[in-house]
Coordinates of C-alpha atoms and ligand atoms in Angstrom, one line a residue:
M1 CA -17.5 13.4 -17.2
P2 CA -19.5 11.3 -14.8
R3 CA -20.1 12.7 -11.4
E4 CA -21.4 11.2 -8.2
S5 CA -25.0 12.2 -7.7
P6 CA -25.4 13.9 -4.4
P7 CA -26.9 11.7 -1.8
P8 CA -30.6 12.5 -1.7
S9 CA -31.0 12.9 2.1
S10 CA -27.5 14.1 3.0
S11 CA -28.8 17.2 4.6
L12 CA -31.1 15.1 6.8
T13 CA -28.4 12.7 8.0
E14 CA -25.3 14.8 8.2
A15 CA -24.4 17.7 10.5
P16 CA -25.5 20.9 8.6
S17 CA -21.9 22.2 8.2
L18 CA -20.8 18.8 6.8
A19 CA -23.7 18.6 4.5
E20 CA -22.9 22.1 3.3
A21 CA -19.3 21.2 2.7
W22 CA -20.3 18.2 0.6
A23 CA -22.9 20.2 -1.3
R24 CA -20.3 22.9 -2.0
L25 CA -18.0 20.3 -3.5
A26 CA -20.8 18.9 -5.7
A27 CA -21.7 22.5 -6.8
L28 CA -18.1 23.2 -7.8
A29 CA -17.8 20.0 -9.7
A30 CA -21.1 20.8 -11.6
R31 CA -19.8 24.1 -13.0
P32 CA -19.4 24.1 -16.7
G33 CA -15.8 23.2 -17.6
A34 CA -15.1 22.0 -14.1
G35 CA -12.8 19.2 -15.5
D36 CA -10.8 21.5 -17.7
I37 CA -7.3 21.3 -16.3
R38 CA -5.7 22.9 -19.3
A39 CA -7.8 26.0 -18.8
L40 CA -6.6 26.3 -15.3
F41 CA -3.0 26.4 -16.5
A42 CA -3.8 28.8 -19.2
A43 CA -5.5 31.2 -16.7
D44 CA -2.7 30.9 -14.1
P45 CA 1.0 30.7 -15.1
G46 CA 1.9 30.3 -11.4
R47 CA -0.3 27.2 -11.0
A48 CA 2.5 24.6 -11.0
A49 CA 4.3 26.4 -8.2
R50 CA 1.1 27.1 -6.2
C51 CA 0.0 23.5 -6.4
T52 CA 3.3 22.0 -5.2
A53 CA 4.1 21.1 -1.6
M54 CA 7.3 19.8 -0.2
L55 CA 8.8 17.9 2.7
D56 CA 12.5 18.6 2.1
D57 CA 13.3 17.1 -1.3
L58 CA 10.0 15.1 -1.4
T59 CA 7.8 17.0 -3.8
L60 CA 4.1 16.6 -4.4
D61 CA 2.9 18.3 -7.6
W62 CA -0.9 18.2 -7.8
S63 CA -1.3 20.9 -10.4
K64 CA -2.4 18.5 -13.1
T65 CA -5.8 18.1 -11.5
A66 CA -8.9 20.1 -12.0
I67 CA -8.8 21.5 -8.5
D68 CA -8.9 25.3 -8.7
A69 CA -8.6 27.7 -5.8
Q70 CA -12.3 27.4 -5.0
A71 CA -12.3 23.6 -5.1
H72 CA -9.1 23.6 -3.0
A73 CA -10.7 25.8 -0.4
A74 CA -13.9 23.6 -0.4
L75 CA -11.8 20.5 0.1
L76 CA -10.0 22.0 3.0
A77 CA -13.3 23.1 4.5
L78 CA -14.7 19.6 4.0
A79 CA -11.7 18.2 5.9
E80 CA -12.3 20.7 8.7
A81 CA -16.0 19.9 8.8
T82 CA -15.3 16.2 9.2
G83 CA -13.1 17.0 12.2
L84 CA -9.8 16.1 10.7
G85 CA -7.7 18.0 13.2
G86 CA -9.3 16.3 16.1
F87 CA -9.1 12.9 14.4
R88 CA -5.4 13.4 13.8
D89 CA -4.9 14.3 17.5
R90 CA -6.9 11.2 18.6
L91 CA -4.9 9.0 16.3
F92 CA -1.6 10.1 17.7
A93 CA -3.0 10.1 21.3
G94 CA -3.7 6.4 20.9
A95 CA -7.5 6.7 21.1
A96 CA -9.5 3.7 20.0
V97 CA -10.1 5.0 16.5
N98 CA -10.7 1.4 15.3
V99 CA -14.2 1.4 16.9
S100 CA -15.4 -2.0 15.7
E101 CA -12.5 -3.7 17.4
G102 CA -12.0 -1.2 20.3
R103 CA -8.3 -0.6 19.3
A104 CA -5.9 2.2 18.7
A105 CA -4.0 2.4 15.4
M106 CA -0.5 3.2 16.7
H107 CA 1.8 2.1 14.0
M108 CA 3.5 5.5 14.3
A109 CA 4.8 4.3 17.7
L110 CA 6.8 1.6 15.9
R111 CA 9.0 4.2 14.2
S112 CA 9.1 6.7 17.0
P113 CA 12.1 7.3 19.2
R114 CA 11.9 5.7 22.7
D115 CA 11.0 9.0 24.4
A116 CA 8.4 10.1 21.9
G117 CA 5.8 9.5 24.5
L118 CA 3.1 7.9 22.2
H119 CA 0.7 6.1 24.4
A120 CA -1.8 3.4 23.5
V121 CA -4.4 4.9 25.9
H122 CA -6.9 2.1 25.6
D123 CA -4.2 -0.5 26.5
G124 CA -4.6 -0.1 30.2
G125 CA -3.7 3.6 30.1
I126 CA -0.1 2.8 31.2
D127 CA 1.5 1.6 28.0
A128 CA 4.0 4.0 26.5
A129 CA 3.8 2.6 23.0
S130 CA 7.0 4.2 21.8
R131 CA 8.9 2.8 24.8
M132 CA 7.5 -0.7 24.2
A133 CA 8.2 -0.5 20.5
A134 CA 11.8 0.6 21.1
A135 CA 12.4 -2.3 23.5
E136 CA 11.2 -4.9 20.9
R137 CA 13.3 -3.1 18.3
A138 CA 16.4 -3.6 20.5
R139 CA 15.7 -7.3 20.7
M140 CA 15.3 -7.5 17.0
A141 CA 18.6 -5.6 16.4
D142 CA 20.4 -8.0 18.7
F143 CA 19.0 -11.0 16.9
V144 CA 19.9 -9.6 13.5
A145 CA 23.4 -8.9 14.6
R146 CA 23.8 -12.5 15.9
V147 CA 22.5 -14.0 12.7
H148 CA 24.7 -11.8 10.6
D149 CA 27.9 -12.5 12.5
G150 CA 27.2 -16.2 12.7
R151 CA 26.7 -16.5 16.4
L152 CA 23.3 -17.9 15.6
R153 CA 23.5 -20.8 13.2
G154 CA 21.4 -23.6 11.8
A155 CA 21.0 -27.1 13.3
T156 CA 23.9 -28.4 11.3
G157 CA 26.2 -25.6 12.3
E158 CA 26.0 -23.7 9.0
R159 CA 25.5 -20.0 8.9
F160 CA 22.2 -18.7 7.8
T161 CA 22.4 -17.2 4.3
T162 CA 18.7 -17.1 3.4
V163 CA 15.5 -15.8 5.0
L164 CA 12.2 -17.4 4.1
N165 CA 9.3 -15.2 5.3
I166 CA 6.0 -17.0 5.5
G167 CA 3.0 -14.7 5.9
I168 CA 0.2 -13.2 3.9
G169 CA -1.5 -9.8 3.5
G170 CA 0.2 -7.3 5.8
S171 CA 2.6 -10.0 7.0
D172 CA 3.9 -10.3 3.4
L173 CA 3.1 -7.4 1.1
G174 CA 4.9 -4.6 3.1
P175 CA 8.0 -6.5 4.1
R176 CA 8.3 -8.0 0.7
M177 CA 7.9 -4.7 -1.1
V178 CA 10.5 -3.0 1.1
T179 CA 13.0 -5.8 1.1
E180 CA 12.9 -6.1 -2.7
A181 CA 13.2 -2.3 -3.1
L182 CA 16.2 -2.1 -0.8
T183 CA 18.1 -5.1 -2.0
M184 CA 17.4 -5.1 -5.8
V185 CA 20.6 -3.2 -6.6
G186 CA 23.0 -3.9 -3.8
G187 CA 21.9 -7.5 -3.2
G188 CA 21.5 -7.2 0.6
V189 CA 23.2 -9.1 3.4
M190 CA 21.1 -12.2 3.1
A191 CA 18.9 -13.6 0.3
A192 CA 15.2 -13.3 1.1
H193 CA 12.2 -15.2 -0.2
F194 CA 8.5 -14.7 0.5
L195 CA 5.9 -17.4 0.6
S196 CA 2.3 -16.1 0.9
N197 CA -0.1 -18.1 -1.2
V198 CA -1.4 -21.4 0.1
D199 CA -1.1 -22.7 -3.4
G200 CA 1.4 -25.6 -3.1
H201 CA 3.0 -24.7 -6.4
A202 CA 4.5 -21.6 -4.7
F203 CA 6.2 -23.6 -2.0
A204 CA 7.2 -26.4 -4.4
G205 CA 9.1 -23.9 -6.5
L206 CA 10.8 -22.3 -3.5
A207 CA 11.7 -25.6 -1.9
R208 CA 13.7 -26.6 -5.0
Q209 CA 15.9 -23.5 -4.7
L210 CA 16.5 -23.4 -0.9
D211 CA 19.0 -25.2 1.2
P212 CA 17.3 -26.1 4.5
A213 CA 20.6 -26.1 6.4
R214 CA 21.1 -22.4 5.6
T215 CA 17.5 -21.2 5.7
L216 CA 16.0 -19.2 8.6
V217 CA 12.2 -19.4 8.5
L218 CA 10.2 -16.4 9.7
V219 CA 6.5 -17.2 10.4
A220 CA 4.9 -13.8 10.2
S221 CA 1.4 -13.8 11.4
K222 CA -0.2 -11.3 13.9
T223 CA -2.8 -13.9 14.9
F224 CA -0.7 -17.0 14.2
T225 CA -4.0 -18.6 13.0
T226 CA -4.2 -17.5 9.4
Q227 CA -5.0 -20.7 7.4
E228 CA -2.6 -20.0 4.5
T229 CA 0.3 -19.1 6.7
M230 CA -0.1 -22.0 9.1
T231 CA -0.5 -24.5 6.2
N232 CA 2.7 -23.1 4.6
A233 CA 4.5 -23.1 8.0
A234 CA 3.7 -26.7 8.5
A235 CA 4.9 -27.5 5.0
A236 CA 8.2 -25.6 5.6
R237 CA 8.6 -27.4 8.9
A238 CA 8.2 -30.9 7.3
W239 CA 10.6 -29.8 4.5
L240 CA 13.2 -28.6 7.0
V241 CA 13.0 -31.7 9.2
A242 CA 13.3 -34.0 6.2
G243 CA 16.0 -32.0 4.6
L244 CA 18.2 -31.8 7.6
G245 CA 18.4 -35.6 7.9
E246 CA 19.8 -36.6 11.3
A247 CA 20.0 -33.0 12.4
G248 CA 16.3 -32.7 11.8
G249 CA 13.7 -32.9 14.6
E250 CA 12.3 -30.5 17.2
A251 CA 15.7 -29.0 17.9
A252 CA 16.0 -28.0 14.3
V253 CA 12.6 -26.3 14.4
A254 CA 13.8 -24.3 17.4
A255 CA 17.0 -23.4 15.6
H256 CA 15.5 -22.5 12.2
F257 CA 12.1 -21.0 13.0
V258 CA 11.2 -17.5 14.3
A259 CA 7.7 -16.2 15.0
L260 CA 6.7 -12.6 14.3
S261 CA 3.4 -12.5 16.1
A262 CA 1.2 -11.0 18.7
N263 CA 0.2 -14.5 19.7
E264 CA 3.1 -15.9 21.8
A265 CA 1.1 -18.9 23.0
A266 CA 0.4 -20.2 19.5
A267 CA 4.0 -19.7 18.5
A268 CA 5.1 -21.8 21.5
A269 CA 2.6 -24.5 20.5
F270 CA 4.3 -24.6 17.1
G271 CA 7.7 -25.2 18.8
I272 CA 9.1 -21.7 18.8
G273 CA 10.5 -20.5 22.1
A274 CA 9.7 -17.1 23.6
E275 CA 13.3 -15.9 22.8
R276 CA 12.5 -16.5 19.1
V277 CA 9.1 -14.7 19.2
F278 CA 9.2 -11.0 18.2
G279 CA 5.9 -9.4 19.1
F280 CA 3.7 -6.4 18.7
R281 CA 0.4 -5.3 20.2
D282 CA -3.1 -5.3 18.9
W283 CA -2.7 -1.6 18.1
V284 CA -0.7 -2.5 15.0
G285 CA -2.9 -3.5 12.1
G286 CA -1.6 -6.1 9.7
R287 CA -1.3 -3.7 6.8
Y288 CA 0.6 -1.2 9.0
S289 CA 2.9 -3.8 10.5
L290 CA 6.0 -3.7 8.3
W291 CA 7.5 -1.3 10.9
S292 CA 7.1 -3.9 13.7
A293 CA 8.6 -7.3 14.2
V294 CA 7.0 -8.2 10.9
G295 CA 9.8 -6.2 9.3
L296 CA 12.4 -8.6 10.6
S297 CA 12.9 -9.9 7.0
I298 CA 13.8 -6.4 5.9
A299 CA 16.4 -6.0 8.6
L300 CA 17.9 -9.4 8.0
A301 CA 18.0 -9.1 4.2
A302 CA 18.9 -5.4 3.8
G303 CA 20.7 -4.8 7.1
W304 CA 19.8 -3.1 10.3
A305 CA 21.0 0.3 9.2
Q306 CA 18.6 0.2 6.3
F307 CA 15.7 -0.8 8.5
A308 CA 16.5 2.0 11.0
A309 CA 16.6 4.5 8.1
L310 CA 13.3 3.3 6.9
L311 CA 11.7 3.9 10.3
D312 CA 13.4 7.3 10.5
G313 CA 11.9 8.3 7.2
A314 CA 8.4 7.2 8.2
W315 CA 8.8 9.1 11.5
A316 CA 9.8 12.2 9.6
M317 CA 6.5 11.9 7.6
D318 CA 4.6 11.3 10.9
Q319 CA 5.9 14.6 12.3
H320 CA 5.1 16.4 9.1
F321 CA 1.6 15.0 9.1
R322 CA 1.1 15.8 12.7
T323 CA 2.3 19.4 12.6
A324 CA 2.1 20.9 9.1
A325 CA -0.9 23.1 8.2
P326 CA -3.5 21.2 6.0
A327 CA -2.7 23.4 3.0
E328 CA 0.9 22.3 3.1
N329 CA 0.5 18.8 4.5
L330 CA 1.5 16.2 2.0
P331 CA -0.8 13.4 3.2
V332 CA -3.7 15.8 3.6
L333 CA -3.2 17.2 0.1
L334 CA -2.8 13.7 -1.5
A335 CA -6.0 12.6 0.3
L336 CA -7.9 15.7 -0.8
V337 CA -6.9 15.2 -4.4
G338 CA -8.3 11.6 -4.1
I339 CA -11.5 13.0 -2.5
W340 CA -11.9 15.4 -5.4
H341 CA -11.5 12.6 -8.0
V342 CA -13.8 10.1 -6.3
N343 CA -16.5 12.3 -4.9
A344 CA -16.5 15.4 -7.2
M345 CA -15.5 13.9 -10.5
G346 CA -16.9 10.4 -10.0
Y347 CA -13.7 8.5 -10.9
R348 CA -13.7 5.0 -9.4
A349 CA -10.1 3.9 -9.9
Q350 CA -6.6 5.2 -8.9
C351 CA -3.5 4.1 -10.7
I352 CA -0.1 4.0 -9.0
L353 CA 2.9 4.3 -11.4
P354 CA 6.3 4.2 -9.7
Y355 CA 8.9 4.9 -12.4
D356 CA 11.3 2.7 -10.5
A357 CA 11.8 -1.0 -10.9
R358 CA 12.7 -1.3 -7.2
L359 CA 9.1 -0.4 -6.4
H360 CA 7.6 -3.2 -8.4
R361 CA 5.5 -4.3 -5.4
F362 CA 4.6 -0.8 -4.3
A363 CA 1.1 -0.8 -5.9
A364 CA 0.5 -4.3 -4.5
H365 CA 1.2 -3.0 -1.0
L366 CA -0.9 0.0 -1.5
Q367 CA -3.8 -2.1 -2.8
Q368 CA -4.1 -3.6 0.7
V369 CA -3.3 -0.3 2.6
E370 CA -5.9 1.6 0.6
M371 CA -8.6 -1.0 -0.2
E372 CA -8.6 -3.0 3.0
S373 CA -8.6 0.2 5.0
N374 CA -11.2 2.3 3.1
G375 CA -13.1 -0.2 1.0
K376 CA -16.1 0.2 3.3
S377 CA -19.7 1.2 2.8
V378 CA -20.7 1.7 6.5
L379 CA -20.0 4.8 8.6
L380 CA -18.4 4.6 12.0
D381 CA -21.9 4.7 13.6
G382 CA -23.2 1.9 11.5
R383 CA -25.3 3.9 9.0
A384 CA -24.8 3.3 5.3
A385 CA -22.1 5.5 3.8
L386 CA -23.5 8.6 2.1
H387 CA -20.6 9.1 -0.4
A388 CA -18.5 6.9 -2.5
T389 CA -15.4 5.6 -0.7
C390 CA -12.1 3.9 -1.8
P391 CA -11.5 3.6 -5.5
V392 CA -10.0 0.5 -7.1
V393 CA -6.2 0.9 -6.7
F394 CA -3.9 -0.7 -9.2
G395 CA -0.5 -0.1 -10.8
E396 CA 2.8 -1.4 -12.1
P397 CA 6.2 0.3 -12.6
G398 CA 6.7 2.5 -15.6
T399 CA 7.6 2.0 -18.3
D400 CA 6.2 -1.5 -18.2
A401 CA 2.8 -0.1 -17.5
Q402 CA 2.9 1.9 -20.7
H403 CA 3.0 -1.3 -22.7
S404 CA 0.0 -2.8 -20.9
F405 CA -2.9 -0.8 -19.4
M406 CA -1.9 2.8 -20.2
Q407 CA -4.0 2.6 -23.4
L408 CA -7.1 2.7 -21.2
V409 CA -5.7 5.5 -19.0
H410 CA -5.1 7.6 -22.1
Q411 CA -8.2 6.8 -24.2
G412 CA -10.7 4.8 -22.1
T413 CA -14.2 6.1 -21.5
T414 CA -13.6 7.2 -17.9
P415 CA -10.5 9.0 -16.7
V416 CA -8.2 7.2 -14.2
P417 CA -6.2 9.5 -12.0
V418 CA -2.5 8.5 -11.8
D419 CA 0.2 9.0 -9.1
F420 CA 3.6 9.1 -10.8
L421 CA 6.6 8.5 -8.5
L422 CA 10.2 9.2 -9.6
A423 CA 13.7 9.5 -8.1
A424 CA 15.9 12.2 -9.6
R425 CA 19.1 10.3 -9.0
P426 CA 19.4 6.6 -9.8
D427 CA 21.4 4.1 -7.8
H428 CA 23.1 2.7 -10.8
D429 CA 25.6 4.2 -13.2
R430 CA 23.6 4.1 -16.4
D431 CA 22.4 7.7 -16.4
D432 CA 21.2 7.4 -20.0
A433 CA 18.7 4.7 -19.0
H434 CA 17.5 6.9 -16.1
R435 CA 17.0 9.9 -18.4
I436 CA 14.9 7.7 -20.7
L437 CA 12.9 6.5 -17.7
A438 CA 12.3 10.0 -16.3
A439 CA 11.4 11.3 -19.8
N440 CA 8.8 8.7 -20.1
A441 CA 7.3 9.5 -16.7
F442 CA 7.0 13.2 -17.5
A443 CA 5.8 12.5 -21.0
Q444 CA 3.0 10.3 -19.7
A445 CA 1.7 12.9 -17.4
E446 CA 2.0 15.6 -20.1
A447 CA 0.2 13.5 -22.6
L448 CA -2.6 12.8 -20.1
L449 CA -3.0 16.5 -19.6
A450 CA -2.4 17.9 -23.1
G451 CA -4.1 15.2 -25.2
K452 CA -4.1 15.5 -28.9
S453 CA -6.9 17.2 -30.8
R454 CA -8.7 16.0 -33.9
T455 CA -7.3 19.1 -35.8
A456 CA -3.8 18.2 -34.8
V457 CA -4.2 14.5 -35.8
E458 CA -5.7 15.5 -39.2
A459 CA -2.8 17.9 -39.8
E460 CA -0.3 15.3 -38.9
M461 CA -1.9 12.7 -41.2
R462 CA -2.1 15.2 -44.0
A463 CA 1.5 16.0 -43.6
A464 CA 2.3 12.3 -43.8
G465 CA 0.5 12.1 -47.1
A466 CA -2.8 10.4 -46.0
D467 CA -5.8 10.9 -48.3
A468 CA -9.0 12.5 -47.1
E469 CA -10.9 9.2 -46.9
T470 CA -8.2 7.6 -44.7
I471 CA -8.0 10.7 -42.5
A472 CA -11.7 10.6 -41.9
A473 CA -11.7 6.9 -41.1
I474 CA -8.5 6.8 -38.9
A475 CA -8.3 10.2 -37.2
P476 CA -10.9 9.5 -34.5
H477 CA -8.8 6.6 -33.2
R478 CA -5.8 8.8 -32.8
V479 CA -7.4 11.6 -30.8
F480 CA -6.6 12.0 -27.1
S481 CA -9.1 13.9 -25.0
G482 CA -6.5 15.2 -22.6
N483 CA -7.5 16.8 -19.3
R484 CA -6.8 13.6 -17.6
P485 CA -5.5 14.1 -14.0
S486 CA -2.3 13.0 -12.4
T487 CA -0.1 13.9 -9.4
T488 CA 3.7 13.6 -9.4
I489 CA 5.8 12.6 -6.4
L490 CA 9.4 13.5 -7.1
F491 CA 12.3 12.9 -4.7
R492 CA 16.1 13.0 -4.8
R493 CA 16.9 9.2 -4.3
L494 CA 15.0 6.1 -3.4
D495 CA 16.9 5.3 -0.3
A496 CA 15.5 3.6 2.8
H497 CA 14.7 7.0 4.4
T498 CA 12.6 8.1 1.4
L499 CA 10.9 4.8 1.1
G500 CA 9.8 5.1 4.7
R501 CA 8.5 8.6 3.9
L502 CA 6.6 7.4 0.9
V503 CA 4.9 4.5 2.7
A504 CA 3.9 6.7 5.6
L505 CA 2.7 9.3 3.2
Y506 CA 0.2 6.9 1.8
E507 CA -0.7 5.4 5.2
H508 CA -1.7 8.9 6.4
K509 CA -3.4 9.8 3.2
V510 CA -5.6 6.7 3.8
A511 CA -6.3 7.8 7.3
V512 CA -7.3 11.3 6.2
Q513 CA -9.7 9.9 3.6
G514 CA -11.2 7.5 6.1
C515 CA -11.9 10.4 8.4
I516 CA -13.5 12.4 5.6
W517 CA -15.6 9.5 4.4
G518 CA -16.5 8.7 8.0
V519 CA -15.4 5.0 7.8
N520 CA -13.2 2.9 10.1
S521 CA -9.9 2.6 8.2
F522 CA -8.5 0.1 10.7
D523 CA -10.8 -2.9 10.6
Q524 CA -11.3 -5.5 7.7
W525 CA -14.5 -7.4 8.3
G526 CA -14.9 -7.8 4.6
V527 CA -12.3 -10.5 4.4
E528 CA -14.0 -12.8 7.0
L529 CA -17.0 -14.3 5.2
G530 CA -15.0 -15.9 2.5
K531 CA -12.6 -17.4 5.1
V532 CA -15.5 -19.0 7.0
L533 CA -17.1 -20.4 3.8
A534 CA -13.7 -21.8 2.6
G535 CA -13.5 -23.8 5.9
G536 CA -16.8 -25.6 5.2
I537 CA -16.1 -26.1 1.5
G538 CA -12.6 -27.4 2.3
R539 CA -14.1 -30.1 4.4
E540 CA -16.5 -31.0 1.6
L541 CA -13.7 -31.2 -0.9
A542 CA -12.0 -33.6 1.6
G543 CA -15.0 -35.9 1.4
E544 CA -17.7 -34.7 3.7
A545 CA -21.2 -34.5 2.4
V546 CA -21.8 -31.4 0.4
G547 CA -23.9 -28.9 2.3
A548 CA -26.3 -26.2 1.2
H549 CA -24.9 -23.9 -1.5
D550 CA -26.2 -21.8 -4.3
F551 CA -26.8 -23.8 -7.4
S552 CA -23.7 -22.4 -9.2
T553 CA -21.3 -23.2 -6.3
A554 CA -22.8 -26.7 -5.8
A555 CA -22.4 -27.5 -9.5
L556 CA -18.8 -26.3 -9.5
I557 CA -17.9 -28.3 -6.4
A558 CA -19.4 -31.4 -8.0
R559 CA -17.6 -30.7 -11.3
F560 CA -14.3 -30.2 -9.5
R561 CA -14.7 -33.5 -7.7
A562 CA -15.5 -35.3 -10.9
L563 CA -12.5 -33.8 -12.7
R564 CA -10.2 -34.9 -9.9
E565 CA -11.6 -38.4 -10.0
G566 CA -11.8 -38.8 -13.8
Ligands
F6P1 O1 -6.6 -10.5 4.9 C1 -7.0 -10.3 6.2 C2 -5.9 -10.2 7.1 O2 -6.4 -10.1 8.4 C3 -5.0 -8.9 6.9 O3 -5.5 -7.8 7.4 C4 -3.7 -9.3 7.4 O4 -2.7 -8.5 7.0 C5 -3.6 -10.8 6.9 O5 -5.0 -11.2 7.0 C6 -2.7 -11.7 7.7 O6 -3.1 -11.8 9.0 P1 -2.1 -12.4 10.0 O7 -0.9 -11.6 10.1 O8 -2.8 -12.5 11.4 O9 -1.7 -13.8 9.6

């Protein structure tokens, strides 16, 4: 199995203890049979129990990985050598861990009780972040109550029945994922729709379904400058004003629009008054913002109690992450499993498989949380990264995934580690369906581990009456190597509390990995260049003279223009 080659000059550029910790990991991965997970189970009947950690009912089983006792110890030592304990303390103390932007990453304050005392130290040194977050939360709760009981109505006097959240990236993926998870079965208090893509087809489809008189529009944008969001907000505004007839106009914008933003001035310029702006501070990153005002769509659609339970669940995970010993700490363990797979085994992808239709956007959310956070190749001090960082994250709910990409996960050339997620109890009454679902989750993990040998395939074919020539030709195609890693995250029910725990589990996993890789998990400069170029190209597509481009881009722009004109 491919492994990352050790960085040639690591001992010259890393602190000796850190270089040793990485070297130890590489040495353990280079042992003969280092990827043989089946052998670890054969040698240790207690492995499953030893490699399982819990937070109440939330169970993380990482036994189906090739991490043995020595590798586990080496991973913990690596975490310690990178200063994980100190990093965690600085994170919760509100230090400016986002060094390239001089900001804290204090999303934990958004789910903390008022008196939790989390401070955004850099923010003037006087901001009690948890107190601020609680005050904004109280405003949100009051607003939600008034929408739900009809005290707040649209410009024509109708009650709001539908929420349209306009936002992209963290202002869309998190709230959309959670809202859809929490309302799929029960239906929710209000209908919710999410508009993210600037592609006009997306809004055209929505506009056909929605009644402007009963639609509350949330413009979710931390910066209130994101091109896609502001373009869609302008389209929604025009649609609303036109659709409300005589009741349309500026007053209608004030009645129907809400801003979820850290930029109150820009929201005011759009026509949204301060009482309709729900804010948060710069210590909340976009992909960590679903707990803030950006989660208003969740509270409106699923109800305030659900939103509060979500925050409670995340806070429970925060406390666990903050206080549990590394060897029992779920985010730390999940992070170390990932480090083993990326840096010891050389795997470059991570598959997320929730066996739960309600989590159909979970992988989409994690794609941003993981890849926008740790898809970096520069260390905190500006030097090039010495070790591979974030893998490609992808996923779909099971069992759908089994009928699309799982072929590659079982038989592709490079193993792809999988996270399976499963609730023991469903929130519907078709227990037969849930048993089939669960059986498939366990079977996939078992198949990845056990595989199927050539001998077993041949015996099976012989028993089915195949002749020797057919067996020789077909058997290789039916062999599964096995020894393919997975972790399983099992919990009692997927309620709001557990969903909060799950999202926070992955957020902290990402922070731990960022610490170990030595990158800044809280900036996202990699999305900027394309935005800037799109501005210039957009002007060219609108008729300005075409500027300097590479030959391919120039030819494509010319062809695009010709096709539009022809
Ligand atoms: O894609 C880059 C990004 O800045 C994300 O980090 C963020 O979630 C998204 O754009 C949306 O930004 P905003 O909330 O400011 O509109």
